[in-house]
């Protein structure tokens, strides 16, 4: 073989433990531990390069590889004083998989290789324990049969069921029956150990392309440049199944749930490794080990300490005790809960193991979300009845209600309600406020229900197609079986998408001191400002608590949607004459003024960007079918009780017809409404100016910003600016003060990007509305895209990521860059930010920092995530620039 070029095999004591790409994580870890002087059994690694060669050659082991393996086994024989296949003192080995990126349990491993009918007797004599030898043999046949010969493990399990595996005679019979199971396949379990070894190596390489492994790589986005194959690690066996002074287990150097510094794990006495992992037996908690094996426990503590000090990360360690002697068989970075990863990162900084930058880099921003919401308690072992798409995190319990009006009524009485619907509409929003959680059977992560629920911080599951709602009987069914009727308690977990029957106990989120510390560090490190999308004073309070530096988007229509207000808004739309209309507008103005006042006050002089009315007016009226139904019902029930009741509905229906549009998304909305019904914008602008003026006179610092949605043409802005200036002058004059209010435009229409220079002349700031801009750039309507073809596109990688979650850098991103450049040419200091859901997406934040935006605005609940993501991208970019400076020197 081409071993002159590529060295195919490395022993643990000669390999470079940093080279995970070549040795796989498991091999590299074993090499590193050997160098540290930890008790690792001897062994060697066949590199991932050989795995690549194996596949290049059409799944064939490279010529000459087995000669190299044979030489290496000889070396192992020398160091262990045993011999592979020997009838007197046999060497047994494990043949283990291990890729450069951890893929726990996704590939195969064979233990006790080297046993046959002769060597098993040798092992029995040598160990003076025939039960143990035959136990090892039956395990080997089972693993080999399953992995190499492809026999269903259940067949072996069936043979063993109910048998006393502590009895040597029984084990002999089991081994014999296992062997015949193998022969039934027409293949044979080879006696010759080198043949066993060859087939095992071949099988481990094959498991790289096994279904499980491929699916795992797809799920976790592990690409060939991250991991090119699996290494095969061959390790001299040590035995945890040689009696009461032997054991096997797994230990974490810190508690992976809480991050507390103490050993955490499980072990089993008189067992082999796979018994613990497979979950077939009930292991003991590691806390019991000091009582049973005090010396081993204290050694294990020392090993863990040494490993942490070396790797500076919490480790997940496999160990085996053979006749009171401790061996370490694997170490890897532990997977931890968000809580634990925050705690350990901060603790390790204070312990002097890592610096702040390293601590920040370790925490997954998305994971933080887990910490900010109530969750299902870890002790809960209930089975969910169904699962949908996790759309807005947190867990909530309440009575299932299938009707919006009933949900509102119950909610107002203080009852906890879970609103269960096929899908939701803007009309349903008042019911959202009064529900503890929302569950829909249709829609994706950016469906209406999902977006609104996330904005409110309410737990939400969408697209749960397993559930069928029967609106007649007010119940829902799963697989044709009725599960819950209206009024019954259910629990939804919007972090996992799982639905449970009854009230499941939840744990409240806690802002730990470590969490605060991490946020503090991240705020110092980041290079872009973080603002919040907040429509209510409560949400603004939360945003400030998490460290937001202003409100980047305050949606005024959300305020109208509150229950008591929608009626006034409807009255304004329905007004017969100017007088009536003015009256309704005046009422709305007072309400809006107090809303703005509360938010401005809460933000204490930080900028608050208020968007003028955006949706089309018909969104505030009942749906056409609904009205027709009501009219029909009134008529068929013998006529209305009062004439006016009927007239009111007929009038409303007429108005709905007048306002109805073929395509509301592209219709009469945003600034288009602002110009055609100028008194609405005027009312809103006055409410903002008055709120600001009132606070200024009280000595409260304020910085309101007025933002116009859906702008496509500069003249639209000119007209609104004109209105704004005149209202502002009038308010200033009345209160005899000067107001500082910035005026800006949303950039969410493609044309506004193309004329960004014109727009820049008229405004003080720009804010990208990336949701609408994405829709417009792709000509995708978001809901249709996500319901119909985006999942397919993503699966087939037609598109690398959902552009509604992560900014499409090539298309939308290019428009954004162009806009930034054009507008800054006109106004160097023009403030530019983004609002919309992308503001809370770590990858989008990275893009926004790089593109030179002044801020991103994310939903209040995602502020910590955004701050951390911003810090991480600052760390990365400072490293990149250091690197590029270094390269250019
Ligand atoms: P996985 O990646 O699925 O954990 P491993 O290769 O780590 O597979 O092995 C499975 C189990 O067998 C583990 O518990 C491991 O500790 C144990 N094991 C592997 N090699 C040996 C060995 N040489 N001696 C004793 N136990 C071993
Ligand atoms: Mg393992
Ligand atoms: Mg928009």
Short mmCIF file of N, CA and C in Angstrom, two decimals, residues 738-800:
data_model
loop_
_atom_site.label_atom_id
_atom_site.label_comp_id
_atom_site.label_asym_id
_atom_site.label_seq_id
_atom_site.Cartn_x
_atom_site.Cartn_y
_atom_site.Cartn_z
N UNK A 738 -38.60 72.72 22.90
CA UNK A 738 -38.06 72.16 21.65
C UNK A 738 -38.03 70.65 21.80
N UNK A 739 -38.45 69.93 20.77
CA UNK A 739 -38.44 68.47 20.83
C UNK A 739 -37.38 67.93 19.88
N UNK A 740 -36.67 66.89 20.36
CA UNK A 740 -35.72 66.23 19.46
C UNK A 740 -36.34 64.89 19.07
N UNK A 741 -36.86 64.85 17.85
CA UNK A 741 -37.48 63.60 17.38
C UNK A 741 -36.91 63.29 16.01
N UNK A 742 -36.27 62.11 15.87
CA UNK A 742 -35.72 61.75 14.56
C UNK A 742 -36.84 61.19 13.69
N UNK A 743 -36.64 61.35 12.38
CA UNK A 743 -37.64 60.89 11.41
C UNK A 743 -36.95 59.91 10.46
N UNK A 744 -37.57 58.75 10.26
CA UNK A 744 -36.88 57.75 9.44
C UNK A 744 -37.82 56.91 8.61
N UNK A 745 -37.20 56.09 7.79
CA UNK A 745 -37.98 55.25 6.89
C UNK A 745 -37.63 53.79 7.10
N UNK A 746 -38.64 52.95 6.95
CA UNK A 746 -38.35 51.53 6.87
C UNK A 746 -37.86 51.25 5.47
N UNK A 747 -36.96 50.28 5.37
CA UNK A 747 -36.52 49.82 4.06
C UNK A 747 -36.98 48.37 3.97
N UNK A 748 -38.09 48.16 3.30
CA UNK A 748 -38.66 46.81 3.25
C UNK A 748 -39.29 46.54 1.89
N UNK A 749 -39.16 47.52 0.99
CA UNK A 749 -39.68 47.41 -0.36
C UNK A 749 -38.46 47.50 -1.26
N UNK A 750 -38.40 46.66 -2.29
CA UNK A 750 -37.17 46.62 -3.09
C UNK A 750 -36.84 47.99 -3.67
N UNK A 751 -37.88 48.70 -4.10
CA UNK A 751 -37.61 50.00 -4.72
C UNK A 751 -36.94 50.96 -3.75
N UNK A 752 -37.27 50.85 -2.48
CA UNK A 752 -36.65 51.78 -1.52
C UNK A 752 -35.14 51.55 -1.44
N UNK A 753 -34.71 50.31 -1.67
CA UNK A 753 -33.27 50.04 -1.70
C UNK A 753 -32.64 50.72 -2.92
N UNK A 754 -33.36 50.67 -4.02
CA UNK A 754 -32.80 51.20 -5.27
C UNK A 754 -32.71 52.72 -5.27
N UNK A 755 -33.55 53.37 -4.45
CA UNK A 755 -33.50 54.84 -4.39
C UNK A 755 -33.06 55.30 -3.00
N UNK A 756 -32.22 54.50 -2.37
CA UNK A 756 -31.79 54.80 -1.00
C UNK A 756 -31.14 56.18 -0.90
N UNK A 757 -30.47 56.61 -1.97
CA UNK A 757 -29.84 57.93 -1.91
C UNK A 757 -30.89 59.04 -1.81
N UNK A 758 -31.93 58.92 -2.61
CA UNK A 758 -33.01 59.92 -2.54
C UNK A 758 -33.63 59.93 -1.15
N UNK A 759 -33.86 58.73 -0.65
CA UNK A 759 -34.51 58.61 0.66
C UNK A 759 -33.63 59.22 1.75
N UNK A 760 -32.33 58.96 1.65
CA UNK A 760 -31.42 59.45 2.68
C UNK A 760 -31.48 60.97 2.84
N UNK A 761 -31.77 61.66 1.76
CA UNK A 761 -31.87 63.11 1.84
C UNK A 761 -32.99 63.55 2.77
N UNK A 762 -34.05 62.73 2.86
CA UNK A 762 -35.26 63.15 3.55
C UNK A 762 -35.31 62.68 5.00
N UNK A 763 -34.47 61.71 5.37
CA UNK A 763 -34.64 61.10 6.69
C UNK A 763 -33.38 61.20 7.54
N UNK A 764 -33.56 60.90 8.84
CA UNK A 764 -32.44 60.86 9.77
C UNK A 764 -31.95 59.44 9.99
N UNK A 765 -32.80 58.48 9.73
CA UNK A 765 -32.37 57.08 9.94
C UNK A 765 -33.13 56.14 9.02
N UNK A 766 -32.56 54.95 8.86
CA UNK A 766 -33.20 53.89 8.07
C UNK A 766 -33.28 52.63 8.93
N UNK A 767 -34.32 51.85 8.71
CA UNK A 767 -34.41 50.58 9.41
C UNK A 767 -34.91 49.52 8.44
N UNK A 768 -34.11 48.47 8.27
CA UNK A 768 -34.52 47.40 7.35
C UNK A 768 -35.61 46.56 7.98
N UNK A 769 -36.70 46.40 7.26
CA UNK A 769 -37.73 45.45 7.66
C UNK A 769 -37.44 44.18 6.88
N UNK A 770 -36.63 43.32 7.48
CA UNK A 770 -36.08 42.22 6.68
C UNK A 770 -37.10 41.15 6.34
N UNK A 771 -38.20 41.06 7.11
CA UNK A 771 -39.20 40.05 6.74
C UNK A 771 -39.84 40.40 5.40
N UNK A 772 -40.36 41.62 5.33
CA UNK A 772 -41.00 42.03 4.08
C UNK A 772 -39.99 42.13 2.95
N UNK A 773 -38.79 42.60 3.26
CA UNK A 773 -37.78 42.73 2.21
C UNK A 773 -37.42 41.35 1.64
N UNK A 774 -37.41 40.35 2.50
CA UNK A 774 -37.12 38.99 2.03
C UNK A 774 -38.26 38.50 1.14
N UNK A 775 -39.48 38.72 1.58
CA UNK A 775 -40.63 38.32 0.76
C UNK A 775 -40.57 38.98 -0.61
N UNK A 776 -40.26 40.28 -0.60
CA UNK A 776 -40.28 41.04 -1.84
C UNK A 776 -39.12 40.63 -2.74
N UNK A 777 -37.99 40.33 -2.15
CA UNK A 777 -36.82 39.98 -2.96
C UNK A 777 -37.00 38.63 -3.63
N UNK A 778 -37.57 37.69 -2.90
CA UNK A 778 -37.78 36.35 -3.46
C UNK A 778 -39.10 36.25 -4.24
N UNK A 779 -39.99 37.21 -4.06
CA UNK A 779 -41.37 37.04 -4.48
C UNK A 779 -41.97 35.78 -3.88
N UNK A 780 -41.64 35.54 -2.62
CA UNK A 780 -42.25 34.44 -1.86
C UNK A 780 -43.20 35.07 -0.85
N UNK A 781 -44.40 34.56 -0.76
CA UNK A 781 -45.17 34.96 0.40
C UNK A 781 -44.77 34.00 1.51
N UNK A 782 -44.45 34.56 2.65
CA UNK A 782 -43.81 33.75 3.69
C UNK A 782 -44.64 32.54 4.10
N UNK A 783 -45.90 32.78 4.38
CA UNK A 783 -46.70 31.67 4.90
C UNK A 783 -46.85 30.56 3.86
N UNK A 784 -47.07 30.96 2.61
CA UNK A 784 -47.20 29.94 1.57
C UNK A 784 -45.88 29.20 1.37
N UNK A 785 -44.80 29.96 1.36
CA UNK A 785 -43.49 29.35 1.16
C UNK A 785 -43.23 28.31 2.24
N UNK A 786 -43.50 28.70 3.48
CA UNK A 786 -43.17 27.79 4.57
C UNK A 786 -44.12 26.61 4.67
N UNK A 787 -45.34 26.83 4.21
CA UNK A 787 -46.30 25.73 4.27
C UNK A 787 -46.12 24.78 3.09
N UNK A 788 -45.68 25.31 1.95
CA UNK A 788 -45.74 24.50 0.74
C UNK A 788 -44.38 23.96 0.29
N UNK A 789 -43.42 24.84 0.05
CA UNK A 789 -42.24 24.32 -0.63
C UNK A 789 -40.90 24.57 0.06
N UNK A 790 -40.88 25.49 1.03
CA UNK A 790 -39.57 25.75 1.66
C UNK A 790 -38.98 24.51 2.35
N UNK A 791 -39.81 23.75 3.09
CA UNK A 791 -39.24 22.55 3.71
C UNK A 791 -38.57 21.62 2.68
N UNK A 792 -39.20 21.50 1.53
CA UNK A 792 -38.63 20.68 0.47
C UNK A 792 -37.31 21.28 -0.03
N UNK A 793 -37.33 22.59 -0.26
CA UNK A 793 -36.11 23.28 -0.71
C UNK A 793 -34.97 23.08 0.27
N UNK A 794 -35.32 23.13 1.56
CA UNK A 794 -34.28 23.00 2.58
C UNK A 794 -33.75 21.58 2.61
N UNK A 795 -34.67 20.62 2.49
CA UNK A 795 -34.24 19.24 2.54
C UNK A 795 -33.33 18.90 1.37
N UNK A 796 -33.70 19.42 0.20
CA UNK A 796 -32.90 19.12 -1.00
C UNK A 796 -31.76 20.12 -1.16
N UNK A 797 -31.56 20.95 -0.15
CA UNK A 797 -30.55 22.02 -0.18
C UNK A 797 -30.56 22.84 -1.47
N UNK A 798 -31.76 23.10 -1.96
CA UNK A 798 -31.90 24.08 -3.05
C UNK A 798 -31.48 25.43 -2.49
N UNK A 799 -31.78 25.63 -1.22
CA UNK A 799 -31.42 26.86 -0.52
C UNK A 799 -30.79 26.44 0.80
N UNK A 800 -29.72 27.13 1.23
CA UNK A 800 -28.98 26.62 2.40
C UNK A 800 -29.70 26.83 3.73
#
